[in-house]
Amino acid sequence: MSTTNLLNVSNAMTEPRWLSTDEQATWLELREFNSGLPRVIDRQLSQDAGISGGEYAVLAAVSEAPADGVRSGDLARILEWEKSRVSHLLRRMEAKGLVARCAASCDGRGQEIMLTPEGWNTVRSTAPGHVTLVRETVFDPLSADELLQLRNSLRKIRAAAIDRGLW
């Protein structure tokens, strides 16, 4: 029997570590939060500016980049997204007049992304409503100690996922 087959037989015979009642309740809460918050953010950004949460993330990241723009590959790393997702979003945002792409000045191989005047107007006009939503939804309900616990817990979960090669 091959090593792969032995592992499959071994895994099939091992009972899963089922979630406790408390763990299951926490997982369901996290799952609902994880699906609900992006919907709320997308709804707010769509109403305020006709953009999605992903588009706002790009606008915010590019607005914080150097004045000469950010390379599309660097933008993908900043956002921790696949390059194809960034490329697709940039095409859509360029069609809306929010960003401009041009050949990278340093080597001409990559593309530098910059906000257009419309992109700057959008990020500036949308930021106040977005930060209000984030503050009222995520931060205001928690004490300073709870916020610290949340941040530390999220860091631990993310680090464990990275260690396992899942992130």
C-alpha atoms as a PDB file:
ATOM      1  CA  MET A   1       0.000   0.000   0.000  1.00  0.00           C
ATOM      2  CA  SER A   2       1.339   3.465  -0.889  1.00  0.00           C
ATOM      3  CA  THR A   3       2.018   6.163   1.694  1.00  0.00           C
ATOM      4  CA  THR A   4      -0.917   8.199   0.339  1.00  0.00           C
ATOM      5  CA  ASN A   5      -3.297   5.256   0.775  1.00  0.00           C
ATOM      6  CA  LEU A   6      -2.037   4.663   4.321  1.00  0.00           C
ATOM      7  CA  LEU A   7      -2.687   8.307   5.185  1.00  0.00           C
ATOM      8  CA  ASN A   8      -6.187   8.137   3.709  1.00  0.00           C
ATOM      9  CA  VAL A   9      -6.998   4.966   5.703  1.00  0.00           C
ATOM     10  CA  SER A  10      -5.537   6.533   8.853  1.00  0.00           C
ATOM     11  CA  ASN A  11      -7.537   9.754   8.372  1.00  0.00           C
ATOM     12  CA  ALA A  12     -10.732   7.790   7.696  1.00  0.00           C
ATOM     13  CA  MET A  13     -10.366   5.903  10.980  1.00  0.00           C
ATOM     14  CA  THR A  14      -9.646   9.021  13.070  1.00  0.00           C
ATOM     15  CA  GLU A  15     -12.729  10.568  14.627  1.00  0.00           C
ATOM     16  CA  PRO A  16     -12.975  14.322  13.949  1.00  0.00           C
ATOM     17  CA  ARG A  17     -12.539  16.659  16.902  1.00  0.00           C
ATOM     18  CA  TRP A  18     -16.149  17.883  16.953  1.00  0.00           C
ATOM     19  CA  LEU A  19     -16.867  21.358  18.240  1.00  0.00           C
ATOM     20  CA  SER A  20     -18.173  21.773  21.746  1.00  0.00           C
ATOM     21  CA  THR A  21     -21.462  23.598  22.214  1.00  0.00           C
ATOM     22  CA  ASP A  22     -19.593  26.816  23.092  1.00  0.00           C
ATOM     23  CA  GLU A  23     -17.194  26.417  20.155  1.00  0.00           C
ATOM     24  CA  GLN A  24     -20.072  25.796  17.773  1.00  0.00           C
ATOM     25  CA  ALA A  25     -21.914  28.874  19.038  1.00  0.00           C
ATOM     26  CA  THR A  26     -18.738  30.952  18.609  1.00  0.00           C
ATOM     27  CA  TRP A  27     -18.109  29.534  15.127  1.00  0.00           C
ATOM     28  CA  LEU A  28     -21.668  30.314  14.025  1.00  0.00           C
ATOM     29  CA  GLU A  29     -21.368  33.852  15.396  1.00  0.00           C
ATOM     30  CA  LEU A  30     -18.075  34.342  13.553  1.00  0.00           C
ATOM     31  CA  ARG A  31     -19.508  32.893  10.347  1.00  0.00           C
ATOM     32  CA  GLU A  32     -22.533  35.205  10.495  1.00  0.00           C
ATOM     33  CA  PHE A  33     -20.343  38.213  11.298  1.00  0.00           C
ATOM     34  CA  ASN A  34     -17.972  37.311   8.463  1.00  0.00           C
ATOM     35  CA  SER A  35     -20.795  37.187   5.938  1.00  0.00           C
ATOM     36  CA  GLY A  36     -22.873  40.047   7.371  1.00  0.00           C
ATOM     37  CA  LEU A  37     -20.275  42.787   7.766  1.00  0.00           C
ATOM     38  CA  PRO A  38     -19.180  42.810   4.097  1.00  0.00           C
ATOM     39  CA  ARG A  39     -22.848  43.032   3.034  1.00  0.00           C
ATOM     40  CA  VAL A  40     -23.398  46.030   5.320  1.00  0.00           C
ATOM     41  CA  ILE A  41     -20.229  47.715   4.072  1.00  0.00           C
ATOM     42  CA  ASP A  42     -21.086  47.049   0.419  1.00  0.00           C
ATOM     43  CA  ARG A  43     -24.606  48.435   0.930  1.00  0.00           C
ATOM     44  CA  GLN A  44     -23.296  51.623   2.565  1.00  0.00           C
ATOM     45  CA  LEU A  45     -20.609  52.185  -0.091  1.00  0.00           C
ATOM     46  CA  SER A  46     -23.029  51.438  -2.911  1.00  0.00           C
ATOM     47  CA  GLN A  47     -25.568  53.919  -1.548  1.00  0.00           C
ATOM     48  CA  ASP A  48     -22.978  56.619  -0.843  1.00  0.00           C
ATOM     49  CA  ALA A  49     -20.770  56.285  -3.924  1.00  0.00           C
ATOM     50  CA  GLY A  50     -21.918  53.483  -6.212  1.00  0.00           C
ATOM     51  CA  ILE A  51     -18.844  51.381  -5.378  1.00  0.00           C
ATOM     52  CA  SER A  52     -18.235  48.022  -3.712  1.00  0.00           C
ATOM     53  CA  GLY A  53     -16.197  47.251  -0.618  1.00  0.00           C
ATOM     54  CA  GLY A  54     -13.453  45.870  -2.861  1.00  0.00           C
ATOM     55  CA  GLU A  55     -13.379  49.044  -4.914  1.00  0.00           C
ATOM     56  CA  TYR A  56     -13.186  51.137  -1.750  1.00  0.00           C
ATOM     57  CA  ALA A  57     -10.303  48.972  -0.480  1.00  0.00           C
ATOM     58  CA  VAL A  58      -8.425  49.689  -3.726  1.00  0.00           C
ATOM     59  CA  LEU A  59      -9.201  53.425  -3.541  1.00  0.00           C
ATOM     60  CA  ALA A  60      -8.037  53.590   0.078  1.00  0.00           C
ATOM     61  CA  ALA A  61      -4.821  51.646  -0.608  1.00  0.00           C
ATOM     62  CA  VAL A  62      -3.942  53.711  -3.686  1.00  0.00           C
ATOM     63  CA  SER A  63      -4.773  56.959  -1.846  1.00  0.00           C
ATOM     64  CA  GLU A  64      -2.182  56.031   0.795  1.00  0.00           C
ATOM     65  CA  ALA A  65       0.495  55.139  -1.788  1.00  0.00           C
ATOM     66  CA  PRO A  66       3.229  57.514  -2.997  1.00  0.00           C
ATOM     67  CA  ALA A  67       2.110  60.307  -5.329  1.00  0.00           C
ATOM     68  CA  ASP A  68       3.550  58.545  -8.388  1.00  0.00           C
ATOM     69  CA  GLY A  69       1.242  55.570  -7.797  1.00  0.00           C
ATOM     70  CA  VAL A  70       1.557  51.968  -6.753  1.00  0.00           C
ATOM     71  CA  ARG A  71       2.423  49.012  -8.937  1.00  0.00           C
ATOM     72  CA  SER A  72      -0.454  46.605  -9.461  1.00  0.00           C
ATOM     73  CA  GLY A  73       1.577  43.684  -8.055  1.00  0.00           C
ATOM     74  CA  ASP A  74       2.385  45.716  -4.928  1.00  0.00           C
ATOM     75  CA  LEU A  75      -1.291  46.620  -4.611  1.00  0.00           C
ATOM     76  CA  ALA A  76      -2.181  42.915  -4.668  1.00  0.00           C
ATOM     77  CA  ARG A  77       0.349  42.301  -1.870  1.00  0.00           C
ATOM     78  CA  ILE A  78      -0.915  45.263   0.179  1.00  0.00           C
ATOM     79  CA  LEU A  79      -4.504  44.010  -0.076  1.00  0.00           C
ATOM     80  CA  GLU A  80      -3.445  40.345   0.224  1.00  0.00           C
ATOM     81  CA  TRP A  81      -5.501  39.506  -2.872  1.00  0.00           C
ATOM     82  CA  GLU A  82      -4.793  37.437  -5.937  1.00  0.00           C
ATOM     83  CA  LYS A  83      -3.319  39.461  -8.805  1.00  0.00           C
ATOM     84  CA  SER A  84      -6.193  38.397 -11.045  1.00  0.00           C
ATOM     85  CA  ARG A  85      -8.746  39.841  -8.600  1.00  0.00           C
ATOM     86  CA  VAL A  86      -6.867  43.142  -8.485  1.00  0.00           C
ATOM     87  CA  SER A  87      -6.535  43.212 -12.271  1.00  0.00           C
ATOM     88  CA  HIS A  88     -10.266  42.573 -12.769  1.00  0.00           C
ATOM     89  CA  LEU A  89     -11.210  45.262 -10.242  1.00  0.00           C
ATOM     90  CA  LEU A  90      -8.778  47.766 -11.751  1.00  0.00           C
ATOM     91  CA  ARG A  91     -10.307  47.281 -15.213  1.00  0.00           C
ATOM     92  CA  ARG A  92     -13.762  47.944 -13.764  1.00  0.00           C
ATOM     93  CA  MET A  93     -12.563  50.969 -11.801  1.00  0.00           C
ATOM     94  CA  GLU A  94     -10.712  52.369 -14.792  1.00  0.00           C
ATOM     95  CA  ALA A  95     -13.929  52.123 -16.823  1.00  0.00           C
ATOM     96  CA  LYS A  96     -15.683  54.102 -14.060  1.00  0.00           C
ATOM     97  CA  GLY A  97     -12.954  56.752 -14.214  1.00  0.00           C
ATOM     98  CA  LEU A  98     -11.727  56.119 -10.664  1.00  0.00           C
ATOM     99  CA  VAL A  99      -8.176  54.979 -11.414  1.00  0.00           C
ATOM    100  CA  ALA A 100      -5.631  55.380 -14.178  1.00  0.00           C
ATOM    101  CA  ARG A 101      -3.047  52.787 -15.134  1.00  0.00           C
ATOM    102  CA  CYS A 102       0.195  53.545 -16.906  1.00  0.00           C
ATOM    103  CA  ALA A 103       3.462  51.722 -17.585  1.00  0.00           C
ATOM    104  CA  ALA A 104       5.763  51.768 -14.568  1.00  0.00           C
ATOM    105  CA  SER A 105       8.315  54.543 -14.939  1.00  0.00           C
ATOM    106  CA  CYS A 106      11.148  52.552 -13.396  1.00  0.00           C
ATOM    107  CA  ASP A 107      11.197  49.604 -15.816  1.00  0.00           C
ATOM    108  CA  GLY A 108       8.200  49.920 -18.116  1.00  0.00           C
ATOM    109  CA  ARG A 109       7.147  46.322 -17.410  1.00  0.00           C
ATOM    110  CA  GLY A 110       4.576  46.743 -14.655  1.00  0.00           C
ATOM    111  CA  GLN A 111       1.712  49.147 -14.265  1.00  0.00           C
ATOM    112  CA  GLU A 112       1.451  51.983 -11.810  1.00  0.00           C
ATOM    113  CA  ILE A 113      -1.997  52.731 -10.481  1.00  0.00           C
ATOM    114  CA  MET A 114      -3.042  56.261  -9.564  1.00  0.00           C
ATOM    115  CA  LEU A 115      -6.325  57.794  -8.539  1.00  0.00           C
ATOM    116  CA  THR A 116      -7.992  60.070 -11.045  1.00  0.00           C
ATOM    117  CA  PRO A 117      -9.563  63.316  -9.805  1.00  0.00           C
ATOM    118  CA  GLU A 118     -12.883  61.392  -9.729  1.00  0.00           C
ATOM    119  CA  GLY A 119     -11.208  58.651  -7.673  1.00  0.00           C
ATOM    120  CA  TRP A 120      -9.896  61.210  -5.188  1.00  0.00           C
ATOM    121  CA  ASN A 121     -13.352  62.819  -4.961  1.00  0.00           C
ATOM    122  CA  THR A 122     -14.930  59.414  -4.373  1.00  0.00           C
ATOM    123  CA  VAL A 123     -12.544  58.347  -1.621  1.00  0.00           C
ATOM    124  CA  ARG A 124     -12.732  61.750   0.108  1.00  0.00           C
ATOM    125  CA  SER A 125     -16.521  61.920  -0.008  1.00  0.00           C
ATOM    126  CA  THR A 126     -17.031  58.282   0.972  1.00  0.00           C
ATOM    127  CA  ALA A 127     -14.503  58.004   3.809  1.00  0.00           C
ATOM    128  CA  PRO A 128     -16.562  59.869   6.453  1.00  0.00           C
ATOM    129  CA  GLY A 129     -19.625  57.631   6.050  1.00  0.00           C
ATOM    130  CA  HIS A 130     -17.476  54.510   5.848  1.00  0.00           C
ATOM    131  CA  VAL A 131     -15.512  55.278   9.004  1.00  0.00           C
ATOM    132  CA  THR A 132     -18.754  56.127  10.818  1.00  0.00           C
ATOM    133  CA  LEU A 133     -20.226  52.761   9.843  1.00  0.00           C
ATOM    134  CA  VAL A 134     -17.071  50.906  10.929  1.00  0.00           C
ATOM    135  CA  ARG A 135     -16.869  52.805  14.208  1.00  0.00           C
ATOM    136  CA  GLU A 136     -20.541  52.332  15.111  1.00  0.00           C
ATOM    137  CA  THR A 137     -20.641  48.684  14.009  1.00  0.00           C
ATOM    138  CA  VAL A 138     -17.312  47.335  15.262  1.00  0.00           C
ATOM    139  CA  PHE A 139     -15.712  49.670  17.787  1.00  0.00           C
ATOM    140  CA  ASP A 140     -18.444  51.460  19.715  1.00  0.00           C
ATOM    141  CA  PRO A 141     -20.055  48.281  21.139  1.00  0.00           C
ATOM    142  CA  LEU A 142     -16.740  47.169  22.704  1.00  0.00           C
ATOM    143  CA  SER A 143     -14.706  48.422  25.632  1.00  0.00           C
ATOM    144  CA  ALA A 144     -10.989  49.161  25.242  1.00  0.00           C
ATOM    145  CA  ASP A 145     -10.155  45.817  26.880  1.00  0.00           C
ATOM    146  CA  GLU A 146     -12.549  43.961  24.580  1.00  0.00           C
ATOM    147  CA  LEU A 147     -11.018  45.646  21.529  1.00  0.00           C
ATOM    148  CA  LEU A 148      -7.550  44.578  22.650  1.00  0.00           C
ATOM    149  CA  GLN A 149      -8.790  41.016  23.211  1.00  0.00           C
ATOM    150  CA  LEU A 150     -10.432  40.987  19.786  1.00  0.00           C
ATOM    151  CA  ARG A 151      -7.301  42.273  18.056  1.00  0.00           C
ATOM    152  CA  ASN A 152      -5.080  39.769  19.861  1.00  0.00           C
ATOM    153  CA  SER A 153      -7.473  36.914  19.109  1.00  0.00           C
ATOM    154  CA  LEU A 154      -7.653  37.798  15.427  1.00  0.00           C
ATOM    155  CA  ARG A 155      -3.852  37.987  15.251  1.00  0.00           C
ATOM    156  CA  LYS A 156      -3.545  34.538  16.831  1.00  0.00           C
ATOM    157  CA  ILE A 157      -6.112  33.003  14.476  1.00  0.00           C
ATOM    158  CA  ARG A 158      -4.461  34.593  11.448  1.00  0.00           C
ATOM    159  CA  ALA A 159      -0.968  33.539  12.542  1.00  0.00           C
ATOM    160  CA  ALA A 160      -2.151  29.943  13.031  1.00  0.00           C
ATOM    161  CA  ALA A 161      -3.720  29.969   9.565  1.00  0.00           C
ATOM    162  CA  ILE A 162      -0.503  31.346   8.060  1.00  0.00           C
ATOM    163  CA  ASP A 163       1.571  28.718   9.898  1.00  0.00           C
ATOM    164  CA  ARG A 164      -0.612  25.995   8.384  1.00  0.00           C
ATOM    165  CA  GLY A 165      -0.255  27.501   4.901  1.00  0.00           C
ATOM    166  CA  LEU A 166      -3.952  28.326   4.720  1.00  0.00           C
ATOM    167  CA  TRP A 167      -3.609  32.072   4.283  1.00  0.00           C
END
